[in-house]
Amino acid sequence: MSEVLNHQQIKKKITRMAYEIYERNLNSKAVVFAGISGMGIILSDLLAAELRAISPLTIEQTEVILDKAHVSSEEVVLTNEIDLRGKTLILVDDVLNTGKTLVYAMKPFLEEELYKMEIAVLVNRSHGLFPIRPDYTGFELSTTLNEHIKVDFSGDNYFVYLH
């Protein structure tokens, strides 16, 4: 396993992503972060906290719960219902690999009257099998299909590993 990003690098990337979100959403009624269960919700929490620290935007949060191993056959559930009319939704996950998880995570939002929907990921592996492109990316990393990215937000030190 080799380290791709250390704690300080991850913090800087989250700060930069939060500033980008703020710049692109100055006129939004509100920003709703929808973090995918697992590392996605943790990244969502970190981005929301950083955005709150640097902007006056109204920020709301929900968690998208789905089974990443069986996304097409399992129900996609939100932890709390939010009125999304006219708001910007930012769907958040730790790693974008093929795009399949993010496509299925969009299901609960497709019939909502959103202002716009954006995607934020910490690491984009660029193995797109689905037409998903992140609006906010912490780090682009070209990998082989046999390599795996592990994001670790546990404890006080965050890391991204390639193995």
PDB file of C-alpha atoms in Angstrom:
ATOM      1  CA  MET A   1       0.000   0.000   0.000  1.00  0.00           C
ATOM      2  CA  SER A   2       1.304   3.422  -0.859  1.00  0.00           C
ATOM      3  CA  GLU A   3       0.149   6.736   0.535  1.00  0.00           C
ATOM      4  CA  VAL A   4      -1.468   9.042  -2.012  1.00  0.00           C
ATOM      5  CA  LEU A   5      -2.627  11.868   0.277  1.00  0.00           C
ATOM      6  CA  ASN A   6      -1.804  12.621   3.900  1.00  0.00           C
ATOM      7  CA  HIS A   7      -3.910  14.445   6.484  1.00  0.00           C
ATOM      8  CA  GLN A   8      -2.634  17.948   5.669  1.00  0.00           C
ATOM      9  CA  GLN A   9      -3.050  17.445   1.932  1.00  0.00           C
ATOM     10  CA  ILE A  10      -6.630  16.200   2.405  1.00  0.00           C
ATOM     11  CA  LYS A  11      -7.496  19.182   4.616  1.00  0.00           C
ATOM     12  CA  LYS A  12      -6.157  21.588   1.957  1.00  0.00           C
ATOM     13  CA  LYS A  13      -8.144  19.842  -0.770  1.00  0.00           C
ATOM     14  CA  ILE A  14     -11.345  20.022   1.293  1.00  0.00           C
ATOM     15  CA  THR A  15     -10.765  23.746   1.919  1.00  0.00           C
ATOM     16  CA  ARG A  16     -10.164  24.369  -1.793  1.00  0.00           C
ATOM     17  CA  MET A  17     -13.284  22.389  -2.735  1.00  0.00           C
ATOM     18  CA  ALA A  18     -15.365  24.378  -0.223  1.00  0.00           C
ATOM     19  CA  TYR A  19     -14.167  27.673  -1.731  1.00  0.00           C
ATOM     20  CA  GLU A  20     -15.052  26.392  -5.223  1.00  0.00           C
ATOM     21  CA  ILE A  21     -18.514  25.385  -4.008  1.00  0.00           C
ATOM     22  CA  TYR A  22     -18.985  28.823  -2.465  1.00  0.00           C
ATOM     23  CA  GLU A  23     -17.839  30.627  -5.633  1.00  0.00           C
ATOM     24  CA  ARG A  24     -20.152  28.623  -7.901  1.00  0.00           C
ATOM     25  CA  ASN A  25     -23.155  28.903  -5.590  1.00  0.00           C
ATOM     26  CA  LEU A  26     -23.113  32.536  -4.439  1.00  0.00           C
ATOM     27  CA  ASN A  27     -26.670  33.030  -5.676  1.00  0.00           C
ATOM     28  CA  SER A  28     -28.117  29.718  -4.522  1.00  0.00           C
ATOM     29  CA  LYS A  29     -31.140  29.729  -2.243  1.00  0.00           C
ATOM     30  CA  ALA A  30     -29.413  26.982  -0.198  1.00  0.00           C
ATOM     31  CA  VAL A  31     -26.831  24.225  -0.611  1.00  0.00           C
ATOM     32  CA  VAL A  32     -27.801  20.690   0.388  1.00  0.00           C
ATOM     33  CA  PHE A  33     -24.998  18.177   0.875  1.00  0.00           C
ATOM     34  CA  ALA A  34     -26.081  14.573   0.266  1.00  0.00           C
ATOM     35  CA  GLY A  35     -23.283  12.274   1.393  1.00  0.00           C
ATOM     36  CA  ILE A  36     -23.257   8.640   0.331  1.00  0.00           C
ATOM     37  CA  SER A  37     -23.105   6.286   3.312  1.00  0.00           C
ATOM     38  CA  GLY A  38     -19.615   5.313   4.410  1.00  0.00           C
ATOM     39  CA  MET A  39     -16.755   7.673   3.623  1.00  0.00           C
ATOM     40  CA  GLY A  40     -19.010   9.858   1.439  1.00  0.00           C
ATOM     41  CA  ILE A  41     -21.043  11.096   4.414  1.00  0.00           C
ATOM     42  CA  ILE A  42     -17.866  11.894   6.328  1.00  0.00           C
ATOM     43  CA  LEU A  43     -16.493  13.902   3.391  1.00  0.00           C
ATOM     44  CA  SER A  44     -19.897  15.603   3.114  1.00  0.00           C
ATOM     45  CA  ASP A  45     -19.729  16.595   6.796  1.00  0.00           C
ATOM     46  CA  LEU A  46     -16.198  17.971   6.358  1.00  0.00           C
ATOM     47  CA  LEU A  47     -17.168  19.989   3.274  1.00  0.00           C
ATOM     48  CA  ALA A  48     -20.306  21.360   4.959  1.00  0.00           C
ATOM     49  CA  ALA A  49     -18.320  22.390   8.049  1.00  0.00           C
ATOM     50  CA  GLU A  50     -15.692  24.136   5.919  1.00  0.00           C
ATOM     51  CA  LEU A  51     -18.338  25.909   3.834  1.00  0.00           C
ATOM     52  CA  ARG A  52     -20.111  27.094   6.990  1.00  0.00           C
ATOM     53  CA  ALA A  53     -16.810  28.541   8.219  1.00  0.00           C
ATOM     54  CA  ILE A  54     -16.165  30.574   5.055  1.00  0.00           C
ATOM     55  CA  SER A  55     -19.627  31.563   3.812  1.00  0.00           C
ATOM     56  CA  PRO A  56     -23.052  32.843   4.857  1.00  0.00           C
ATOM     57  CA  LEU A  57     -24.825  30.274   2.639  1.00  0.00           C
ATOM     58  CA  THR A  58     -27.700  28.246   4.077  1.00  0.00           C
ATOM     59  CA  ILE A  59     -26.424  24.679   4.309  1.00  0.00           C
ATOM     60  CA  GLU A  60     -28.441  21.522   4.890  1.00  0.00           C
ATOM     61  CA  GLN A  61     -27.367  17.890   4.977  1.00  0.00           C
ATOM     62  CA  THR A  62     -28.720  14.407   4.420  1.00  0.00           C
ATOM     63  CA  GLU A  63     -27.223  10.951   4.029  1.00  0.00           C
ATOM     64  CA  VAL A  64     -27.861   8.719   1.026  1.00  0.00           C
ATOM     65  CA  ILE A  65     -28.001   5.123   2.223  1.00  0.00           C
ATOM     66  CA  LEU A  66     -27.440   2.415  -0.365  1.00  0.00           C
ATOM     67  CA  ASP A  67     -25.699  -0.923  -0.684  1.00  0.00           C
ATOM     68  CA  LYS A  68     -22.664  -0.190  -2.861  1.00  0.00           C
ATOM     69  CA  ALA A  69     -22.276  -3.869  -3.737  1.00  0.00           C
ATOM     70  CA  HIS A  70     -25.873  -4.153  -5.001  1.00  0.00           C
ATOM     71  CA  VAL A  71     -26.846  -0.623  -6.047  1.00  0.00           C
ATOM     72  CA  SER A  72     -29.216  -1.670  -8.806  1.00  0.00           C
ATOM     73  CA  SER A  73     -31.275  -4.094  -6.726  1.00  0.00           C
ATOM     74  CA  GLU A  74     -31.497  -2.317  -3.383  1.00  0.00           C
ATOM     75  CA  GLU A  75     -33.572   0.664  -2.307  1.00  0.00           C
ATOM     76  CA  VAL A  76     -31.888   4.064  -1.981  1.00  0.00           C
ATOM     77  CA  VAL A  77     -32.955   5.844   1.231  1.00  0.00           C
ATOM     78  CA  LEU A  78     -32.340   9.339   2.632  1.00  0.00           C
ATOM     79  CA  THR A  79     -31.861   9.786   6.377  1.00  0.00           C
ATOM     80  CA  ASN A  80     -34.044  12.876   6.431  1.00  0.00           C
ATOM     81  CA  GLU A  81     -36.426  14.524   4.016  1.00  0.00           C
ATOM     82  CA  ILE A  82     -35.468  18.040   2.947  1.00  0.00           C
ATOM     83  CA  ASP A  83     -37.484  20.440   0.830  1.00  0.00           C
ATOM     84  CA  LEU A  84     -35.189  20.680  -2.188  1.00  0.00           C
ATOM     85  CA  ARG A  85     -37.204  23.079  -4.343  1.00  0.00           C
ATOM     86  CA  GLY A  86     -34.937  25.714  -5.842  1.00  0.00           C
ATOM     87  CA  LYS A  87     -31.866  24.516  -3.940  1.00  0.00           C
ATOM     88  CA  THR A  88     -28.477  23.285  -5.079  1.00  0.00           C
ATOM     89  CA  LEU A  89     -27.834  19.629  -4.267  1.00  0.00           C
ATOM     90  CA  ILE A  90     -24.244  18.420  -3.997  1.00  0.00           C
ATOM     91  CA  LEU A  91     -23.957  14.635  -4.076  1.00  0.00           C
ATOM     92  CA  VAL A  92     -20.766  13.619  -2.253  1.00  0.00           C
ATOM     93  CA  ASP A  93     -18.694  10.420  -2.283  1.00  0.00           C
ATOM     94  CA  ASP A  94     -15.096   9.684  -1.393  1.00  0.00           C
ATOM     95  CA  VAL A  95     -13.979   8.020  -4.642  1.00  0.00           C
ATOM     96  CA  LEU A  96     -15.408   8.155  -8.163  1.00  0.00           C
ATOM     97  CA  ASN A  97     -14.497   4.941  -9.914  1.00  0.00           C
ATOM     98  CA  THR A  98     -16.975   3.892 -12.620  1.00  0.00           C
ATOM     99  CA  GLY A  99     -19.808   6.274 -11.669  1.00  0.00           C
ATOM    100  CA  LYS A 100     -22.308   3.478 -10.975  1.00  0.00           C
ATOM    101  CA  THR A 101     -22.790   4.277  -7.277  1.00  0.00           C
ATOM    102  CA  LEU A 102     -23.343   7.980  -7.980  1.00  0.00           C
ATOM    103  CA  VAL A 103     -25.858   7.239 -10.749  1.00  0.00           C
ATOM    104  CA  TYR A 104     -27.986   5.121  -8.406  1.00  0.00           C
ATOM    105  CA  ALA A 105     -27.527   7.593  -5.538  1.00  0.00           C
ATOM    106  CA  MET A 106     -29.260  10.217  -7.710  1.00  0.00           C
ATOM    107  CA  LYS A 107     -32.533   8.248  -7.772  1.00  0.00           C
ATOM    108  CA  PRO A 108     -34.249   9.970  -4.815  1.00  0.00           C
ATOM    109  CA  PHE A 109     -33.525  13.398  -6.305  1.00  0.00           C
ATOM    110  CA  LEU A 110     -34.601  12.928  -9.924  1.00  0.00           C
ATOM    111  CA  GLU A 111     -38.205  14.010  -9.410  1.00  0.00           C
ATOM    112  CA  GLU A 112     -37.331  16.977  -7.200  1.00  0.00           C
ATOM    113  CA  GLU A 113     -37.454  20.578  -8.418  1.00  0.00           C
ATOM    114  CA  LEU A 114     -33.777  21.274  -7.784  1.00  0.00           C
ATOM    115  CA  TYR A 115     -32.065  24.442  -8.931  1.00  0.00           C
ATOM    116  CA  LYS A 116     -29.108  22.251  -9.906  1.00  0.00           C
ATOM    117  CA  MET A 117     -27.277  19.067  -8.922  1.00  0.00           C
ATOM    118  CA  GLU A 118     -23.505  18.837  -8.626  1.00  0.00           C
ATOM    119  CA  ILE A 119     -21.058  16.093  -7.646  1.00  0.00           C
ATOM    120  CA  ALA A 120     -18.098  16.322  -5.272  1.00  0.00           C
ATOM    121  CA  VAL A 121     -15.500  13.577  -4.772  1.00  0.00           C
ATOM    122  CA  LEU A 122     -12.177  13.491  -2.982  1.00  0.00           C
ATOM    123  CA  VAL A 123     -10.535  11.173  -5.552  1.00  0.00           C
ATOM    124  CA  ASN A 124     -11.529  10.743  -9.205  1.00  0.00           C
ATOM    125  CA  ARG A 125     -10.083   7.572 -10.718  1.00  0.00           C
ATOM    126  CA  SER A 126     -11.435   8.353 -14.213  1.00  0.00           C
ATOM    127  CA  HIS A 127     -12.705   4.838 -15.016  1.00  0.00           C
ATOM    128  CA  GLY A 128     -16.063   6.146 -16.183  1.00  0.00           C
ATOM    129  CA  LEU A 129     -18.505   3.506 -17.322  1.00  0.00           C
ATOM    130  CA  PHE A 130     -21.430   5.842 -16.614  1.00  0.00           C
ATOM    131  CA  PRO A 131     -21.769   9.461 -17.801  1.00  0.00           C
ATOM    132  CA  ILE A 132     -20.754  10.980 -14.466  1.00  0.00           C
ATOM    133  CA  ARG A 133     -18.230  13.801 -14.164  1.00  0.00           C
ATOM    134  CA  PRO A 134     -17.507  15.472 -10.829  1.00  0.00           C
ATOM    135  CA  ASP A 135     -17.936  19.225 -10.492  1.00  0.00           C
ATOM    136  CA  TYR A 136     -15.537  19.306  -7.529  1.00  0.00           C
ATOM    137  CA  THR A 137     -12.547  16.984  -7.279  1.00  0.00           C
ATOM    138  CA  GLY A 138      -9.888  16.915  -4.604  1.00  0.00           C
ATOM    139  CA  PHE A 139      -7.451  14.742  -6.544  1.00  0.00           C
ATOM    140  CA  GLU A 140      -7.342  13.122 -10.003  1.00  0.00           C
ATOM    141  CA  LEU A 141      -5.567   9.782 -10.076  1.00  0.00           C
ATOM    142  CA  SER A 142      -5.206   7.478 -13.055  1.00  0.00           C
ATOM    143  CA  THR A 143      -5.092   3.899 -11.837  1.00  0.00           C
ATOM    144  CA  THR A 144      -5.418   0.436 -13.324  1.00  0.00           C
ATOM    145  CA  LEU A 145      -8.642  -1.487 -12.762  1.00  0.00           C
ATOM    146  CA  ASN A 146      -6.743  -3.878 -10.469  1.00  0.00           C
ATOM    147  CA  GLU A 147      -5.625  -1.101  -8.130  1.00  0.00           C
ATOM    148  CA  HIS A 148      -7.819   0.077  -5.294  1.00  0.00           C
ATOM    149  CA  ILE A 149      -8.132   3.424  -3.508  1.00  0.00           C
ATOM    150  CA  LYS A 150      -8.828   3.410   0.219  1.00  0.00           C
ATOM    151  CA  VAL A 151      -9.912   6.608   1.944  1.00  0.00           C
ATOM    152  CA  ASP A 152      -9.442   6.582   5.714  1.00  0.00           C
ATOM    153  CA  PHE A 153     -11.228   9.293   7.698  1.00  0.00           C
ATOM    154  CA  SER A 154     -10.972   7.425  10.996  1.00  0.00           C
ATOM    155  CA  GLY A 155      -9.262   9.003  13.974  1.00  0.00           C
ATOM    156  CA  ASP A 156      -7.462  12.333  13.856  1.00  0.00           C
ATOM    157  CA  ASN A 157      -5.379  11.578  10.784  1.00  0.00           C
ATOM    158  CA  TYR A 158      -6.927  11.178   7.345  1.00  0.00           C
ATOM    159  CA  PHE A 159      -5.205   9.264   4.560  1.00  0.00           C
ATOM    160  CA  VAL A 160      -5.775   8.083   1.010  1.00  0.00           C
ATOM    161  CA  TYR A 161      -3.952   4.883   0.041  1.00  0.00           C
ATOM    162  CA  LEU A 162      -3.425   3.075  -3.255  1.00  0.00           C
ATOM    163  CA  HIS A 163      -3.116  -0.699  -3.159  1.00  0.00           C
TER     164      HIS A 163
END
